[in-house]
Short mmCIF file of C-alpha atoms and ligand atoms in Angstrom, two decimals:
data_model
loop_
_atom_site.label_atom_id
_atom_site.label_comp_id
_atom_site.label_asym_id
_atom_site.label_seq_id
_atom_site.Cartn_x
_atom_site.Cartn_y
_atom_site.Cartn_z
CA UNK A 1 -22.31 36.28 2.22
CA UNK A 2 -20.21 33.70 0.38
CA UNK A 3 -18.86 30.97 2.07
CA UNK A 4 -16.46 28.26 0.42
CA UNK A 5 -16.25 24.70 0.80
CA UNK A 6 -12.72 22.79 0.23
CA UNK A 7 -12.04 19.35 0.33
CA UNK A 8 -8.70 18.56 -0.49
CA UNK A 9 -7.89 15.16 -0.82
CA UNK A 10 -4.71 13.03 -1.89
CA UNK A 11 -5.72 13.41 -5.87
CA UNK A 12 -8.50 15.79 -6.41
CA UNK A 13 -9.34 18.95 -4.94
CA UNK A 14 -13.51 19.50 -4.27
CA UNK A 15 -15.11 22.64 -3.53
CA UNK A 16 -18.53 24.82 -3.39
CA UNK A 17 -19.81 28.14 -2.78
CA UNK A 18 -22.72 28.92 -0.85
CA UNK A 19 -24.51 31.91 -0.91
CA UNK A 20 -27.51 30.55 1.10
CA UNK A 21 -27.32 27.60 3.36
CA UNK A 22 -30.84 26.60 2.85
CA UNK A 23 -30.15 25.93 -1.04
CA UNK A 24 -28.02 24.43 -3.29
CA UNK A 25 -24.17 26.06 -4.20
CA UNK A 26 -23.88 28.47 -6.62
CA UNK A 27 -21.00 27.16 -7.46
CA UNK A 28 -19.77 23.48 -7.06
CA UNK A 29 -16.16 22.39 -9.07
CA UNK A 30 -13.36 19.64 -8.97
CA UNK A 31 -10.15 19.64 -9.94
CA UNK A 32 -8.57 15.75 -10.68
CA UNK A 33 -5.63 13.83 -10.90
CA UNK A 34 -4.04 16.63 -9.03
CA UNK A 35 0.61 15.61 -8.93
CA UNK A 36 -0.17 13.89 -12.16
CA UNK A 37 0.32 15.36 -15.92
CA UNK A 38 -3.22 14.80 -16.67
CA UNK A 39 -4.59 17.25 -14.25
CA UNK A 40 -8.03 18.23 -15.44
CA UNK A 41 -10.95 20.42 -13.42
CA UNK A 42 -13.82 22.75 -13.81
CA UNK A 43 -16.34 24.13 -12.16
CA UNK A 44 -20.45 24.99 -12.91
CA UNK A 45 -22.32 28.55 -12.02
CA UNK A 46 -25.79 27.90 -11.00
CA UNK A 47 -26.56 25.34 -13.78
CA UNK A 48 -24.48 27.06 -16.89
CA UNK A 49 -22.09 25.01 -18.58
CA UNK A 50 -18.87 23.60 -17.15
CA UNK A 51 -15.58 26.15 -17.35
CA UNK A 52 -12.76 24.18 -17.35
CA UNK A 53 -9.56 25.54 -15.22
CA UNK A 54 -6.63 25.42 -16.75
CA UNK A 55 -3.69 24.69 -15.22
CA UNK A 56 0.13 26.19 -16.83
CA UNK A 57 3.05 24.22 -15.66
CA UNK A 58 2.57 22.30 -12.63
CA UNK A 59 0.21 20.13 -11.40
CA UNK A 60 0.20 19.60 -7.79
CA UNK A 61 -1.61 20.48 -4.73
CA UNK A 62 -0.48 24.10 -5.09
CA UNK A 63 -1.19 24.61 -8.36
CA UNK A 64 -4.55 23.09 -8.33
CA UNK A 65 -5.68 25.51 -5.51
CA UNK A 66 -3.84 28.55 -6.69
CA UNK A 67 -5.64 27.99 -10.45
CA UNK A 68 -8.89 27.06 -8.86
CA UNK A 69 -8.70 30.74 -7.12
CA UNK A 70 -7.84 32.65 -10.15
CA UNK A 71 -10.40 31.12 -12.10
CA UNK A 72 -12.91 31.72 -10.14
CA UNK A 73 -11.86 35.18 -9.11
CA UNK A 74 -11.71 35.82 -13.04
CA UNK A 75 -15.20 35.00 -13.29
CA UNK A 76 -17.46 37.41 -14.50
CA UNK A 77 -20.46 35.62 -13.52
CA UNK A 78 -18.93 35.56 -10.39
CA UNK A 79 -18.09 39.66 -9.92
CA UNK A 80 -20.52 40.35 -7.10
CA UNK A 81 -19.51 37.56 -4.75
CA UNK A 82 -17.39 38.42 -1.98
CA UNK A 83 -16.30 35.14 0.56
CA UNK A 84 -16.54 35.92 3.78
CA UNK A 85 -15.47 32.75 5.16
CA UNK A 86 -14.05 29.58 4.10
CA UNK A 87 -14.43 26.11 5.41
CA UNK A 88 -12.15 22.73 4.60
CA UNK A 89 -12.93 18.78 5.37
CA UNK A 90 -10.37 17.91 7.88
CA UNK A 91 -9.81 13.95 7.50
CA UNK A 92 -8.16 13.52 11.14
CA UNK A 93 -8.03 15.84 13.81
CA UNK A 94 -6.38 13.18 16.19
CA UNK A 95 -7.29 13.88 19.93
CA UNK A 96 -6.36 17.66 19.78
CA UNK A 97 -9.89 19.00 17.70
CA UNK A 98 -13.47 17.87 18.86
CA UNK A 99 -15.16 20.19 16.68
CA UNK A 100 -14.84 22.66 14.46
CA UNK A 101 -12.00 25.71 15.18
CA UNK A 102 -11.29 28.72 13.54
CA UNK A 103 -7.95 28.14 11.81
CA UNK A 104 -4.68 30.18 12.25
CA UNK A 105 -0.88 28.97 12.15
CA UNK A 106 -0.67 27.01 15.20
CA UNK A 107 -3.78 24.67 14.52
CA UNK A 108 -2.15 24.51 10.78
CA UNK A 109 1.17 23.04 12.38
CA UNK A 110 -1.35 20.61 14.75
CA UNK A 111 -3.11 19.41 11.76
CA UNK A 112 0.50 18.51 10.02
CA UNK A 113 1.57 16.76 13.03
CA UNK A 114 -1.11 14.63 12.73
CA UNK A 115 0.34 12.81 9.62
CA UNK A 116 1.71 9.97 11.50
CA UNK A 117 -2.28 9.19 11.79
CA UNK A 118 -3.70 10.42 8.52
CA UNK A 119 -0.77 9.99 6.10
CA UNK A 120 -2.48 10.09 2.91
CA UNK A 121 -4.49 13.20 4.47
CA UNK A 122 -3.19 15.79 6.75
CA UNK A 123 -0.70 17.06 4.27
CA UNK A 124 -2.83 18.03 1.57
CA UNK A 125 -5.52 19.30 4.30
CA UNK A 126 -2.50 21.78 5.48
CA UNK A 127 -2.16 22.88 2.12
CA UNK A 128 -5.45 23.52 1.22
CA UNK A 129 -6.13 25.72 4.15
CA UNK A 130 -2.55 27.76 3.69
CA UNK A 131 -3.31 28.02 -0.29
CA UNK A 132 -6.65 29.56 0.66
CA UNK A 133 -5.42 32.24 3.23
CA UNK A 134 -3.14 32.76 0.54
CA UNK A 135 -5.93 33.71 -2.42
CA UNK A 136 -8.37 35.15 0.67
CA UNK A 137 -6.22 37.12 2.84
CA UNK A 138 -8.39 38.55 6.19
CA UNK A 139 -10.89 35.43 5.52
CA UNK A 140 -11.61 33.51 8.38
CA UNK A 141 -10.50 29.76 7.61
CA UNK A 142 -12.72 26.79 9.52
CA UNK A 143 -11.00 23.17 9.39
CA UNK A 144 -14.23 20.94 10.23
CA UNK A 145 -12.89 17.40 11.31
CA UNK A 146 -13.81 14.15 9.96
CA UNK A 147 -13.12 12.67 13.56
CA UNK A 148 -14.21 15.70 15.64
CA UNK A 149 -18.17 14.12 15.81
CA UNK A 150 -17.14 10.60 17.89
CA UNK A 151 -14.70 13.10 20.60
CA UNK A 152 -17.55 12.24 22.83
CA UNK A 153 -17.44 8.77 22.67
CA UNK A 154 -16.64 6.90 26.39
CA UNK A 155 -13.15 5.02 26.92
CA UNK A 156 -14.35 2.03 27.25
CA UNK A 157 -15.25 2.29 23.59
CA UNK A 158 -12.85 3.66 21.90
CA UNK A 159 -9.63 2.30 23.77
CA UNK A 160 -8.40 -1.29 22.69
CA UNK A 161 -7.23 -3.85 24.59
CA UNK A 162 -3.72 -3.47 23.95
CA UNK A 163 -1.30 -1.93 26.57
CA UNK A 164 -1.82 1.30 27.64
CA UNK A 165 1.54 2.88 26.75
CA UNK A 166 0.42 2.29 22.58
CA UNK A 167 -2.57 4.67 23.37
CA UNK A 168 -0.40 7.03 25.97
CA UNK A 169 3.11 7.20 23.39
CA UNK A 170 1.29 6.49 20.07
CA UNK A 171 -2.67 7.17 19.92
CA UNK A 172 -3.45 4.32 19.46
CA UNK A 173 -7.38 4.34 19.76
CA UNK A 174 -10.53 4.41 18.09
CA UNK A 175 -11.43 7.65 16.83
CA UNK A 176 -14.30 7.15 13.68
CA UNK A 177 -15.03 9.21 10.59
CA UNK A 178 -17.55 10.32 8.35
CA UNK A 179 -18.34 12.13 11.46
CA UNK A 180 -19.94 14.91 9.82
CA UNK A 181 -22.09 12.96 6.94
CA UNK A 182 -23.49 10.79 10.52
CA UNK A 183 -24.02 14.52 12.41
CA UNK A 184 -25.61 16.21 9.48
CA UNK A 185 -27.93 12.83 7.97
CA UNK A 186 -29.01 12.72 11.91
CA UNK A 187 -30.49 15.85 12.50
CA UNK A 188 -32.35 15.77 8.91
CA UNK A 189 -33.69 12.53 10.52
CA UNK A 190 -35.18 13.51 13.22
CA UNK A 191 -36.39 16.22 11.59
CA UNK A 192 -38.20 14.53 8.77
CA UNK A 193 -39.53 12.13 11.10
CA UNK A 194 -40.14 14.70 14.21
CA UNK A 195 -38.31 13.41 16.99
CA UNK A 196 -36.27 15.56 19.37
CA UNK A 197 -32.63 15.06 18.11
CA UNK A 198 -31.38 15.32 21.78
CA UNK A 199 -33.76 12.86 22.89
CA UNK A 200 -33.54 10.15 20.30
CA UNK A 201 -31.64 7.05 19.94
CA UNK A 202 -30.14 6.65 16.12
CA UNK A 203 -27.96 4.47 13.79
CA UNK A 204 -26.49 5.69 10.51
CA UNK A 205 -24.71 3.88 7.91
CA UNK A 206 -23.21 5.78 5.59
CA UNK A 207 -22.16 3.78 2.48
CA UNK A 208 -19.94 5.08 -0.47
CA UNK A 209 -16.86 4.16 -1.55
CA UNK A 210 -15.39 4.52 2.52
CA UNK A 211 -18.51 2.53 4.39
CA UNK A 212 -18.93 3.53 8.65
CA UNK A 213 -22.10 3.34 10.68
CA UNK A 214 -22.04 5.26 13.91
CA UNK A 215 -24.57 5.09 17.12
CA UNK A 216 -25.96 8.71 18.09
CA UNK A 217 -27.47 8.69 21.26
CA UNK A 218 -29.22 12.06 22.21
CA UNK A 219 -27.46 13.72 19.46
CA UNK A 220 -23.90 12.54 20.67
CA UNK A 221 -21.73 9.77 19.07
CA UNK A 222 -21.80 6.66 21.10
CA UNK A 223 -20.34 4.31 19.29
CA UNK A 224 -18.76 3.75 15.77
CA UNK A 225 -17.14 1.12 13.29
CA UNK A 226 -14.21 2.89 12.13
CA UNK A 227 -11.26 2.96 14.55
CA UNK A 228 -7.56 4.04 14.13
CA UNK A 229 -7.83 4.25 10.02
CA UNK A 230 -10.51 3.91 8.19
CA UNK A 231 -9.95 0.30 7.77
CA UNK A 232 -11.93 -1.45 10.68
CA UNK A 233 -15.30 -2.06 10.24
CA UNK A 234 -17.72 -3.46 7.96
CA UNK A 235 -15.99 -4.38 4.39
CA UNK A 236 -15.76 -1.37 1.87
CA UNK A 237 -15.54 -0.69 -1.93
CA UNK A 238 -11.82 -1.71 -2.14
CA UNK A 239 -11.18 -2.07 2.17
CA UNK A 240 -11.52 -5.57 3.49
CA UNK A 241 -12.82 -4.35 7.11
CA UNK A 242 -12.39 -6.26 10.64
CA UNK A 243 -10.18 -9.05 9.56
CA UNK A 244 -7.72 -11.46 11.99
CA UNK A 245 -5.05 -9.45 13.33
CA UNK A 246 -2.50 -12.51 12.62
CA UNK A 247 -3.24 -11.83 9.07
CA UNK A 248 -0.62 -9.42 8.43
CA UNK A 249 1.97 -12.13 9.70
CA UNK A 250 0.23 -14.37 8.24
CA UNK A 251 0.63 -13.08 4.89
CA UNK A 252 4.00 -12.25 5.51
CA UNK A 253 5.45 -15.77 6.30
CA UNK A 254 3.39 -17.57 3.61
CA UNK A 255 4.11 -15.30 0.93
CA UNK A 256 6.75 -13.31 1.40
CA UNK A 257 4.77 -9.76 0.99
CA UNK A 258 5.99 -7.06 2.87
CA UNK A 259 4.11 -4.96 5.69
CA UNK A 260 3.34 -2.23 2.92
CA UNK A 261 2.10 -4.88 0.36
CA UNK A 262 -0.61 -6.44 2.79
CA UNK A 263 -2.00 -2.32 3.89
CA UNK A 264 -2.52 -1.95 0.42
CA UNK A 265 -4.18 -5.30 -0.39
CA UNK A 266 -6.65 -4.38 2.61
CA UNK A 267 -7.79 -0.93 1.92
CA UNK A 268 -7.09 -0.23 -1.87
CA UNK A 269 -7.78 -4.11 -3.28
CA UNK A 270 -10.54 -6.10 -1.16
CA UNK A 271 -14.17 -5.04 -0.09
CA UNK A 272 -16.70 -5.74 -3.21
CA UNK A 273 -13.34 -5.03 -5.41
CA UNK A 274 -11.46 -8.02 -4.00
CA UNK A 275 -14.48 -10.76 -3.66
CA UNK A 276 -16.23 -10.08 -7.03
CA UNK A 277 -12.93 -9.48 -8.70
CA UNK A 278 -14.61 -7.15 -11.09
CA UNK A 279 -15.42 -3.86 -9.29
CA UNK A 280 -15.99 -1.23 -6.50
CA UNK A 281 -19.11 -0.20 -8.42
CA UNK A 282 -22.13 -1.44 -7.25
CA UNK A 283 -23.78 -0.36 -9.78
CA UNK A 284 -21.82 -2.79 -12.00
CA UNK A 285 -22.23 -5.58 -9.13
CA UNK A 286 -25.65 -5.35 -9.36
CA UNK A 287 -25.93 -5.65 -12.64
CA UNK A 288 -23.45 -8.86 -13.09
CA UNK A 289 -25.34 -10.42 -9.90
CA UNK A 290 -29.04 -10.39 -11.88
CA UNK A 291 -26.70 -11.99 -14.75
CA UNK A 292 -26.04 -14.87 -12.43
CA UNK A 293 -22.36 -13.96 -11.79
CA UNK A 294 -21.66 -15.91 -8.18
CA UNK A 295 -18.90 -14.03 -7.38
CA UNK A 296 -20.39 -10.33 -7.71
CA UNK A 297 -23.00 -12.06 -5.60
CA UNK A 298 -20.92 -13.38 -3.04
CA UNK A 299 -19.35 -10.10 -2.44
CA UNK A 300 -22.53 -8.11 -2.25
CA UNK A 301 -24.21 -11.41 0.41
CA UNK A 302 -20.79 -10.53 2.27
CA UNK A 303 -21.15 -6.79 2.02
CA UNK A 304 -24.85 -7.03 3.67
CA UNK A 305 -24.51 -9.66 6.06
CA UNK A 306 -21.38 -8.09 7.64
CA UNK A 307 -23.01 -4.27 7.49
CA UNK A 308 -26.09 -6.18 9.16
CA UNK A 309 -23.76 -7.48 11.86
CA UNK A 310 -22.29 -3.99 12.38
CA UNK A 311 -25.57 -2.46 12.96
CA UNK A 312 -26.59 -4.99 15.40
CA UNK A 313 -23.25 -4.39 17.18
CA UNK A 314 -24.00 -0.58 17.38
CA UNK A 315 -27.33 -1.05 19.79
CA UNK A 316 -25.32 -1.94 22.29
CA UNK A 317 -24.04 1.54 22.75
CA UNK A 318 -27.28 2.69 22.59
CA UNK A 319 -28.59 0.53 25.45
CA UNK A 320 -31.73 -0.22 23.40
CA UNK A 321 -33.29 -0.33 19.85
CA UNK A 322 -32.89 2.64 17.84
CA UNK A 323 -35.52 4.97 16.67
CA UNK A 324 -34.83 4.83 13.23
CA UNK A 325 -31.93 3.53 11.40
CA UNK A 326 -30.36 5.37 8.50
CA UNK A 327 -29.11 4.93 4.85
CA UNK A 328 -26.79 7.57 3.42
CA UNK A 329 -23.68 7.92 0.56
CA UNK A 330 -24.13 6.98 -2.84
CA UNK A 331 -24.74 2.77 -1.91
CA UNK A 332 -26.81 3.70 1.11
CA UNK A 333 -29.14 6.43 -1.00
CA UNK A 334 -29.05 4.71 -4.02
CA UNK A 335 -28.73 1.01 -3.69
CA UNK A 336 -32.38 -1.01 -2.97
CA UNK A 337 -30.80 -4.28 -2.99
CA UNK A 338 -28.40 -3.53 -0.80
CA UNK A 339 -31.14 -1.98 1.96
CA UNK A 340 -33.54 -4.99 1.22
CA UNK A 341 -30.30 -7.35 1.76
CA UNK A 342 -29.45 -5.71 4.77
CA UNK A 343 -32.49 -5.53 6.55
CA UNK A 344 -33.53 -9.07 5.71
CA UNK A 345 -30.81 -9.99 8.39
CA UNK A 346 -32.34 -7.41 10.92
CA UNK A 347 -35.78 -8.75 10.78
CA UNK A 348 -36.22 -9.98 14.21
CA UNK A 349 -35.54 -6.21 15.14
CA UNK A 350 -38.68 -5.61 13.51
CA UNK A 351 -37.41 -3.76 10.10
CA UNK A 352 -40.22 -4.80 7.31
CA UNK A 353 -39.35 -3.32 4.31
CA UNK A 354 -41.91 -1.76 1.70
CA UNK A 355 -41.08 -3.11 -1.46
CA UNK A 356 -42.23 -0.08 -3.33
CA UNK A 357 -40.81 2.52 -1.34
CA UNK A 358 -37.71 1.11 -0.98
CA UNK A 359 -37.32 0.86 -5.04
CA UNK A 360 -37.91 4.48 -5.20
CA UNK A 361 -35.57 5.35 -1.88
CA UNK A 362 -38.50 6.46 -0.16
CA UNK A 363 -38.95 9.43 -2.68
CA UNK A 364 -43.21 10.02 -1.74
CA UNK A 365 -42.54 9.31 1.94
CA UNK A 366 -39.49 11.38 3.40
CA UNK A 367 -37.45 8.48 2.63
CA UNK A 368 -38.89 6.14 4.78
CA UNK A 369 -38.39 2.69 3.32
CA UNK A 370 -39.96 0.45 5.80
CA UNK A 371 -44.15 -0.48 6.24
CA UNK A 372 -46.11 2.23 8.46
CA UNK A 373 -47.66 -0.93 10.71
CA UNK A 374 -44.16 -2.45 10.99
CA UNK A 375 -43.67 -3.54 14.52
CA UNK A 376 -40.18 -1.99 14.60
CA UNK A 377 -38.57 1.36 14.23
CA UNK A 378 -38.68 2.80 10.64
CA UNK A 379 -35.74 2.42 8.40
CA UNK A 380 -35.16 6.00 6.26
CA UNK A 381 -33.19 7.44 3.56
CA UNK A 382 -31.68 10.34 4.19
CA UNK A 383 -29.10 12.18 1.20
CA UNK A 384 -25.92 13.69 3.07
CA UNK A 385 -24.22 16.73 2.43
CA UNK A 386 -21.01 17.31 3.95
CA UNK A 387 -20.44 20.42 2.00
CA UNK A 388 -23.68 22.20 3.63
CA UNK A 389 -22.73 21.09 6.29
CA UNK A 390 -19.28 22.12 6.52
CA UNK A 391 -20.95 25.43 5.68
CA UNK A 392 -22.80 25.60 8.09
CA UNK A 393 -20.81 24.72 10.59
CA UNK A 394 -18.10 27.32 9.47
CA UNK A 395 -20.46 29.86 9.29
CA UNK A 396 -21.37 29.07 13.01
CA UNK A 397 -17.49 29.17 14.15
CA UNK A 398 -17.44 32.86 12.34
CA UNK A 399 -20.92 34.20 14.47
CA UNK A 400 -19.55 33.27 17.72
CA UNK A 401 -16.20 34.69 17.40
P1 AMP B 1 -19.84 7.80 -2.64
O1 AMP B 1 -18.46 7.48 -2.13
O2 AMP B 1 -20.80 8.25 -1.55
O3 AMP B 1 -19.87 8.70 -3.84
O4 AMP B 1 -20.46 6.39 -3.14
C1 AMP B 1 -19.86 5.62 -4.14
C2 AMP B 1 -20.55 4.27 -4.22
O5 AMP B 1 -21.96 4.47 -4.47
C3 AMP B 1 -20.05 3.36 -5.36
O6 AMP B 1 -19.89 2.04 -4.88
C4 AMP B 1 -21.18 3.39 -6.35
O7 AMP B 1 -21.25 2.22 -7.06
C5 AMP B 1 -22.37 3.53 -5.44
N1 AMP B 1 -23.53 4.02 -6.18
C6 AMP B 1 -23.70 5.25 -6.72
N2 AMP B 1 -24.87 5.29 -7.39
C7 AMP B 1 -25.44 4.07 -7.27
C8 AMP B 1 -26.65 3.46 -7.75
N3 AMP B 1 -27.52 4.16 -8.49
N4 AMP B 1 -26.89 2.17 -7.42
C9 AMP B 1 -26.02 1.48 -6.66
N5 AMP B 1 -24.87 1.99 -6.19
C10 AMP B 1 -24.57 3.25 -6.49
#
């Protein structure tokens, strides 16, 4: 068995082969800068060196995926390996997918139409999946959606309060994302820390460049901070999160910028980017901040205090305390000042940190980063991996059709 793993985004193309979903790929590869000149990608084996893939001529979506597939089906190291399925990261599957479908024409053509929603995405999602039917003829093709995990949240969550006829003529609704780094980091949860996932109140925050925490409630999305785009929420790497409504007028009548200008000073120039003025990389924060630099502190104080708030927000949905509350992506696995930051606004939930532990991201205890006699529910660190998990849940589609 073989199953392949695509994530096409709007400039790179990502992608793994499993051969056994309880270990790592046997193959894991990128391909970047994909519609520019500078194209570059390459993939690893098992742990051999890197083999670049070379791309002649052109250098967009197409070409990436088409080279991608020849290299590796060139591979000699790769001779015995036959796909049997393939799975690709869906950004938005709008109102018409709640989980995971087996892919033919028809759901291709629903995925495109959702570009009024996902413009950046659905495109290059389509493509992926029609370049890989291409190179895999016969293979069954799984789109696994982004959005498909919060389908089950109630109305009176995800509407707005705007008039009805911009949800009934124009979607206009919350729908979330991440969905599948909060459904897979959940279940590992539970089952590092032995509680029945369908019995269990959660929160996750998954922090990486895109930043959403979501409450799970028996297993089930309840609640979570992204809503029509990935914008709303708790501020990002370069996205400003919840901000005024007015400011978009605002901005336009003080400064003249247009409607385009202001979207892209939200989500591609604010967040720790746009406070610090330095960086999306909290790495680099966190090293200017012990410096003394007040502005990379100011944007990680902002950062915490506003995820903090977010988290707080998310127990109402789950009509209590949660039973543990989760750190995942690469600020949420990797990032002890930002969980120590955090949590020092959630004390009066109970959350007392263990200094030690939480240095190490919980590597001797499961990832559990708060004190054993804490008098509230443990806080844990949990890696994702939306790859194994989009294998697995393509390799579940296959079985039961
Ligand atoms: P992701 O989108 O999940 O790959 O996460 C990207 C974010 O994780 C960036 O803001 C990185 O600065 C942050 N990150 C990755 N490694 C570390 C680290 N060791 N310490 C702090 N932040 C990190």
């Amino acid at each position: 068995m073989g199953i392949l793993v695509i994530n096409c985004g709007s400039s790179s193309v990502k992608f793994a082969i499993f051969d056994d979903l309880d270990a790592d790929p046997i193959v894991r590869g990128s391909v970047e800068q994909v519609g520019s000149p500078a194209i570059s990608g390459h993939y690893i084996v098992r742990e051999a060196d890197p083999v670049p893939i070379r791309f002649p001529g052109h250098h967009d979506h197409a070409a990436a995926l088409a080279a991608t597939f020849s290299a590796l089906k060139a591979d000699p190291q790769l001779q015995d390996l036959s796909i049997t399925a393939a799975g690709h990261r869906v950004v938005h599957g709008g109102q018409a997918f709640s989980g995971p479908v087996l892919v033919g024409e028809s759901e291709i053509e629903r995925i495109r139409q959702l570009s009024p929603l996902a413009p950046v995405h659905a495109v290059h999602n389509a493509l992926g999946i029609e370049a890989a039917i291409a190179a895999l003829p016969g293979v069954p093709q799984v789109a696994v959606f982004d959005t498909g995990f919060h389908q089950t949240i109630a109305p009176h969550v995800y509407r707005y309060a705007v008039p009805e006829f911009l949800y009934r003529d124009h979607q206009v609704r919350r729908y979330g994302f991440h969905g599948t780094s909060h459904q897979f980091v959940a279940a590992e949860a539970c089952r590092r820390l032995s509680l029945p996932l369908d019995s269990s109140r959660l929160i996750s925050a998954h922090l990486g460049n895109g930043c959403s925490a979501t409450a799970i409630l028996n297993g089930r999305s309840v609640d979570t901070t992204m809503g029509l785009t990935p914008l709303e929420g708790m501020p990002m790497g370069t996205r400003s999160g919840n901000i005024d409504p007015n400011l978009h007028s605002y901005l336009h009548e003080q400064t003249g910028m247009s409607l385009q200008e202001i979207t892209d000073l939200l989500n591609k120039k604010s967040g720790l980017l746009g406070v610090s003025g330095l960086s999306n990389d909290l790495r680099l924060l966190t090293e200017k901040l012990a410096a003394g630099c007040e502005a990379a502190q100011l944007a990680v104080d902002i950062f915490c205090f506003r995820l903090a708030r977010e988290l707080a927000g998310l127990t109402v949905a789950l009509r209590g305390m949660p039973d543990a509350l989760i750190f995942t992506g690469g600020i949420g696995e990797n990032s002890a000042l930002v969980r120590e930051k955090t949590l020092e606004h959630l004390t009066h939930y109970g959350f007392e940190l263990d200094a030690g532990t939480n240095a190490s991201h919980g590597a001797s205890t499961q990832g559990i980063i708060t004190r054993s006699d804490s008098p509230g529910p443990p806080a844990i660190v949990v890696p994702t991996n939306e790859e194994l998990a989009i294998a697995r849940a393509t390799r579940e589609q296959v079985c039961t059709h």
